[in-house]
Coordinates of C-alpha atoms in Angstrom, one line a residue:
M20 CA -88.2 31.3 141.2
S21 CA -87.9 30.3 144.8
G22 CA -85.4 31.1 147.6
D23 CA -86.6 28.1 149.6
N24 CA -83.7 26.1 150.9
K25 CA -85.6 23.5 152.9
S26 CA -84.3 20.0 152.9
D27 CA -85.9 16.6 153.4
Y28 CA -82.9 15.5 155.5
K29 CA -82.0 16.5 159.1
A30 CA -79.1 18.9 159.4
V31 CA -75.8 17.3 160.4
R32 CA -75.0 18.9 163.8
G33 CA -71.4 18.0 163.8
L34 CA -70.8 19.6 160.4
I35 CA -72.6 22.8 161.4
R36 CA -70.4 23.0 164.5
G37 CA -67.3 22.4 162.5
L38 CA -68.2 25.1 160.0
D39 CA -69.1 27.5 162.8
L40 CA -65.7 26.9 164.4
L41 CA -63.8 27.5 161.1
N42 CA -65.8 30.7 160.7
S43 CA -64.9 31.9 164.2
L44 CA -61.3 31.0 163.8
N45 CA -61.1 33.0 160.6
R46 CA -62.1 36.1 162.6
F47 CA -59.2 35.9 165.0
D48 CA -56.1 37.5 163.5
G49 CA -53.1 35.4 164.5
G50 CA -55.1 32.4 165.7
A51 CA -57.0 31.6 168.9
R52 CA -56.9 29.3 171.9
I53 CA -59.5 26.8 172.8
G54 CA -61.0 29.0 175.5
Q55 CA -61.4 31.9 173.1
L56 CA -63.1 29.7 170.5
A57 CA -65.4 28.2 173.1
D58 CA -66.5 31.7 174.1
A59 CA -66.9 32.8 170.5
T60 CA -69.0 29.8 169.4
G61 CA -70.8 28.9 172.6
L62 CA -69.5 25.3 172.3
H63 CA -68.0 23.4 175.2
R64 CA -64.3 23.3 175.4
T65 CA -64.2 19.6 175.0
T66 CA -66.2 19.9 171.8
V67 CA -64.0 22.6 170.5
R68 CA -60.9 20.6 171.2
R69 CA -62.3 17.5 169.4
L70 CA -63.3 19.6 166.4
L71 CA -60.0 21.3 166.2
E72 CA -58.1 18.0 166.3
T73 CA -60.3 16.7 163.5
L74 CA -59.6 19.8 161.4
Q75 CA -55.9 19.5 162.2
N76 CA -55.9 15.9 161.1
E77 CA -57.5 17.0 157.8
G78 CA -55.0 19.8 157.3
Y79 CA -57.3 22.8 157.7
V80 CA -55.8 24.1 161.0
R81 CA -52.5 23.8 162.8
R82 CA -51.6 24.2 166.5
S83 CA -48.8 26.6 167.4
E84 CA -46.2 25.1 169.8
S85 CA -45.4 28.5 171.1
D86 CA -48.7 29.6 172.5
D87 CA -51.1 26.6 172.1
G88 CA -53.2 28.7 169.7
Y89 CA -54.8 27.3 166.6
R90 CA -54.5 28.9 163.2
L91 CA -56.0 28.2 159.7
T92 CA -53.7 26.7 157.1
I93 CA -53.4 27.5 153.4
K94 CA -55.6 24.5 152.7
V95 CA -58.7 26.5 153.8
R96 CA -58.3 28.6 150.7
E97 CA -59.3 25.5 148.6
L98 CA -62.8 25.9 150.0
S99 CA -63.2 29.3 148.3
E100 CA -61.1 29.0 145.2
G101 CA -64.1 28.3 143.0
F102 CA -66.4 30.8 144.6
R103 CA -65.9 34.3 143.2
D104 CA -67.6 37.7 143.7
E105 CA -70.0 37.3 140.8
Q106 CA -71.3 34.0 142.2
W107 CA -72.3 35.5 145.6
I108 CA -73.8 38.5 143.7
S109 CA -76.0 36.1 141.8
Q110 CA -76.8 34.3 145.0
L111 CA -78.2 37.6 146.5
A112 CA -80.0 38.4 143.3
A113 CA -81.7 35.1 142.6
P114 CA -84.7 35.6 144.9
L115 CA -85.1 39.2 143.9
L116 CA -85.3 38.3 140.2
G117 CA -88.4 36.3 141.0
Q118 CA -90.0 39.4 142.6
L119 CA -88.9 41.6 139.7
L120 CA -90.5 39.2 137.2
Q121 CA -93.9 39.9 138.8
E122 CA -93.5 43.6 138.1
V123 CA -91.9 43.7 134.7
V124 CA -93.1 40.4 133.1
W125 CA -90.3 40.5 130.6
P126 CA -87.3 38.3 131.4
T127 CA -84.3 39.7 133.2
D128 CA -80.7 38.5 133.8
I129 CA -77.8 39.1 136.2
T130 CA -74.6 39.3 134.2
T131 CA -71.0 39.6 135.2
L132 CA -67.7 40.2 133.4
D133 CA -65.7 37.2 132.3
V134 CA -62.5 38.5 130.7
D135 CA -63.9 39.9 127.4
A136 CA -67.7 39.3 127.6
M137 CA -70.6 39.5 130.0
V138 CA -71.9 36.1 131.2
I139 CA -75.4 35.4 132.3
R140 CA -75.3 34.1 135.9
E141 CA -79.0 34.1 136.9
T142 CA -82.1 34.6 134.7
T143 CA -85.9 34.5 134.7
H144 CA -86.1 33.5 131.0
R145 CA -87.4 30.0 131.8
F146 CA -90.1 31.6 134.0
S147 CA -91.3 34.5 131.8
R148 CA -94.2 33.8 129.5
L149 CA -92.8 36.5 127.2
S150 CA -89.4 34.8 126.7
F151 CA -88.7 32.6 123.7
H152 CA -85.3 31.6 125.1
R153 CA -85.1 29.0 127.9
S154 CA -81.4 27.9 128.4
M155 CA -79.6 31.2 129.0
V156 CA -77.4 30.7 132.1
G157 CA -73.7 30.7 131.0
R158 CA -74.4 32.5 127.7
R159 CA -71.8 35.0 126.7
L160 CA -72.9 38.5 125.7
P161 CA -70.6 40.8 123.7
L162 CA -69.5 43.9 125.7
L163 CA -69.9 46.6 123.0
Q164 CA -73.1 45.4 121.4
T165 CA -75.4 44.5 124.4
A166 CA -77.1 46.6 127.0
A167 CA -75.4 44.6 129.8
G168 CA -71.9 45.1 128.4
R169 CA -72.5 48.8 127.7
A170 CA -73.8 49.4 131.3
Y171 CA -70.7 47.7 132.7
L172 CA -68.2 49.5 130.5
A173 CA -69.7 52.9 131.0
H174 CA -69.6 52.7 134.8
C175 CA -66.5 50.6 135.7
P176 CA -63.2 52.4 136.7
D177 CA -61.3 54.0 133.9
A178 CA -58.3 51.8 134.2
E179 CA -60.4 48.7 134.0
R180 CA -62.2 50.0 131.0
E181 CA -59.0 50.8 129.2
S182 CA -57.7 47.3 129.8
I183 CA -60.9 45.7 128.5
L184 CA -60.9 47.9 125.4
A185 CA -57.3 47.1 124.7
L186 CA -58.1 43.4 124.9
L187 CA -61.1 43.7 122.6
A188 CA -59.1 45.9 120.2
S189 CA -56.6 43.0 119.7
R190 CA -59.4 40.7 118.3
D191 CA -60.1 40.2 114.7
D192 CA -63.9 40.3 114.8
T193 CA -66.8 42.8 115.2
Q194 CA -65.9 43.5 118.8
G195 CA -62.3 44.3 117.8
R196 CA -63.4 46.6 115.0
L197 CA -65.7 48.5 117.3
A198 CA -63.1 48.7 120.1
R199 CA -60.6 50.3 117.7
N200 CA -63.0 53.0 116.8
R201 CA -62.3 55.2 119.8
I202 CA -64.6 58.0 118.6
W203 CA -67.5 55.6 118.5
V204 CA -66.6 54.1 121.9
D205 CA -66.2 57.4 123.6
K206 CA -69.6 58.5 122.3
L207 CA -71.2 55.3 123.5
I208 CA -69.7 55.7 127.0
R209 CA -70.9 59.3 127.2
Q210 CA -74.4 58.5 126.0
T211 CA -74.7 55.5 128.3
R212 CA -73.7 57.6 131.3
A213 CA -76.0 60.4 130.3
N214 CA -78.9 58.0 130.1
G215 CA -78.1 56.2 133.3
Y216 CA -78.5 52.8 131.7
G217 CA -77.1 50.7 128.9
A218 CA -79.3 50.1 125.8
N219 CA -79.4 47.8 122.8
Y220 CA -82.1 48.0 120.1
G221 CA -81.4 45.2 117.6
E222 CA -77.7 46.1 117.4
W223 CA -76.3 42.7 118.2
G224 CA -76.3 40.6 115.0
E225 CA -77.2 37.3 116.8
E226 CA -80.3 38.8 118.3
E227 CA -81.5 41.5 115.9
K228 CA -85.1 41.2 117.1
I229 CA -84.2 41.9 120.7
G230 CA -84.2 45.2 122.6
A231 CA -82.7 45.5 126.1
I232 CA -81.9 48.0 128.9
A233 CA -79.4 47.3 131.7
V234 CA -78.2 49.1 134.9
P235 CA -74.8 48.5 136.7
I236 CA -74.6 46.8 140.1
R237 CA -72.0 48.6 142.2
H238 CA -70.0 47.8 145.3
G239 CA -67.9 50.7 146.4
E240 CA -65.8 51.8 143.5
Q241 CA -66.2 48.5 141.8
V242 CA -68.9 47.4 139.3
L243 CA -69.7 43.8 139.9
G244 CA -72.2 43.2 137.1
S245 CA -75.4 44.4 135.4
L246 CA -79.1 43.8 135.7
N247 CA -80.4 43.3 132.1
L248 CA -84.1 43.4 130.9
I249 CA -84.8 41.8 127.5
Y250 CA -87.9 42.3 125.3
I251 CA -89.0 42.0 121.7
A252 CA -87.8 45.2 120.0
K253 CA -90.9 45.8 118.0
A254 CA -93.0 45.9 121.2
M255 CA -91.6 49.3 122.2
A256 CA -88.8 51.8 121.8
I257 CA -85.9 51.9 124.2
E258 CA -87.2 55.1 125.8
E259 CA -90.6 53.5 126.5
A260 CA -88.9 50.5 128.0
A261 CA -86.8 52.7 130.3
K262 CA -89.9 54.7 131.3
R263 CA -91.8 51.6 132.2
Y264 CA -89.2 49.4 133.8
L265 CA -86.1 51.3 134.9
G266 CA -87.6 52.3 138.2
S267 CA -88.3 48.6 139.2
M268 CA -84.8 47.6 138.0
R269 CA -83.1 50.3 140.0
S270 CA -85.0 49.4 143.0
M271 CA -83.8 45.8 142.8
V272 CA -80.2 46.9 142.3
G273 CA -80.5 49.1 145.3
Q274 CA -81.6 46.1 147.4
I275 CA -78.6 44.1 146.2
E276 CA -76.2 46.9 146.9
Q277 CA -77.7 47.4 150.3
Q278 CA -77.2 43.7 151.1
L279 CA -73.6 43.9 150.0
E280 CA -73.0 46.9 152.3
Q281 CA -74.7 45.0 155.2
Q282 CA -72.5 42.0 154.6
D283 CA -69.4 44.3 154.7
A284 CA -70.7 45.8 158.0
E285 CA -71.3 42.4 159.5
R286 CA -67.8 41.2 158.5
R287 CA -66.2 44.4 160.1
Q288 CA -68.3 43.9 163.2
A289 CA -67.2 40.2 163.4
R290 CA -63.6 41.1 163.1
E291 CA -63.8 43.8 165.7
E292 CA -65.6 41.4 168.1
A293 CA -63.0 38.7 167.5
Q294 CA -60.2 41.2 168.2
R295 CA -62.0 42.3 171.4
Q296 CA -62.5 38.7 172.6
R297 CA -58.8 38.0 171.9
K298 CA -57.7 41.0 173.9
D299 CA -60.1 40.1 176.7
G300 CA -58.7 36.5 176.7
E301 CA -55.1 37.8 176.8
E302 CA -55.9 40.1 179.7
R303 CA -57.6 37.3 181.6
Q304 CA -54.7 35.0 181.1
A305 CA -52.3 37.7 182.2
G306 CA -54.4 38.2 185.3
E307 CA -54.5 34.5 186.1
T308 CA -50.6 34.2 185.9
P309 CA -49.3 34.0 189.5
D310 CA -46.7 36.5 190.7
M311 CA -43.8 34.1 191.5
T312 CA -42.3 36.8 193.8
A313 CA -45.4 37.2 196.0
P314 CA -45.5 35.6 199.5
G315 CA -47.1 32.2 199.4
T316 CA -45.5 31.3 196.1
E317 CA -42.4 29.2 195.6
G318 CA -40.3 32.3 194.7
G319 CA -41.8 34.4 197.5
A320 CA -41.4 31.7 200.1
G321 CA -37.7 31.4 199.2
R322 CA -37.2 35.1 199.6
E323 CA -39.0 35.1 203.0
Q324 CA -36.8 32.1 204.2
G325 CA -33.7 34.0 203.1
S326 CA -34.6 37.0 205.0
Q327 CA -35.2 34.9 208.2
D328 CA -31.8 33.4 207.8

């Protein structure tokens, strides 16, 4: 796997500037004026104005008549409607999976919840010489019978778990039957938490020859997904797999969670910087506003003339 994003084509400078401008405008609560955006992006005011007018024509920004500031419109949300948390988690994880493959050899997956199943978002199956599966991205894994699902259920918030189990219990299949057995479910949750990882040793009917261990990927109080390692069950017991590979898996998850925290910190810093720039701009504008009662101004001159009369 490679994280190389090189292109054979030259970057489009205008597009880069337009995206940079949208990103900067997004950081200003309540909109921003051209001067503020020029300061934030380092672009010339004329360039900023031209880009804003283009974005306004396309419906992504609007100009306020009251203060000449520019604000994002609801249309901007269309740019992110199809991009959810699990997708940027997999984006962070993709290059790390390649590194992990060198350590563990067996294939690994990044999985996330999709309503009532875990879905494989990224995988090294096609790169691992020990995998007999190749097309795995998008495959749905049952929550109560797979390591990935068990790791997720055991560590997600209680309210979320109860909602998921209620949904599964309404089904007329193996998942429904298992979900309705609360004694079995509660025991599974306790055991998974005690182990610190989810496990499956041939318990999923579709993959009876497979063993797997999985650890949750957390972000604050939320569980965003699971890192799953798959192997041929007869090669080793679950305990042996955990002894060999759990350390490397947890190290990778730690890197993902650290990057998520770093992204949060950068977003907070960007918001604070935007607020500071907006405040500075407002103070500068207030300082540049002439005192119409001061001598030398129209109002001041009028008062002086009146006093002479």
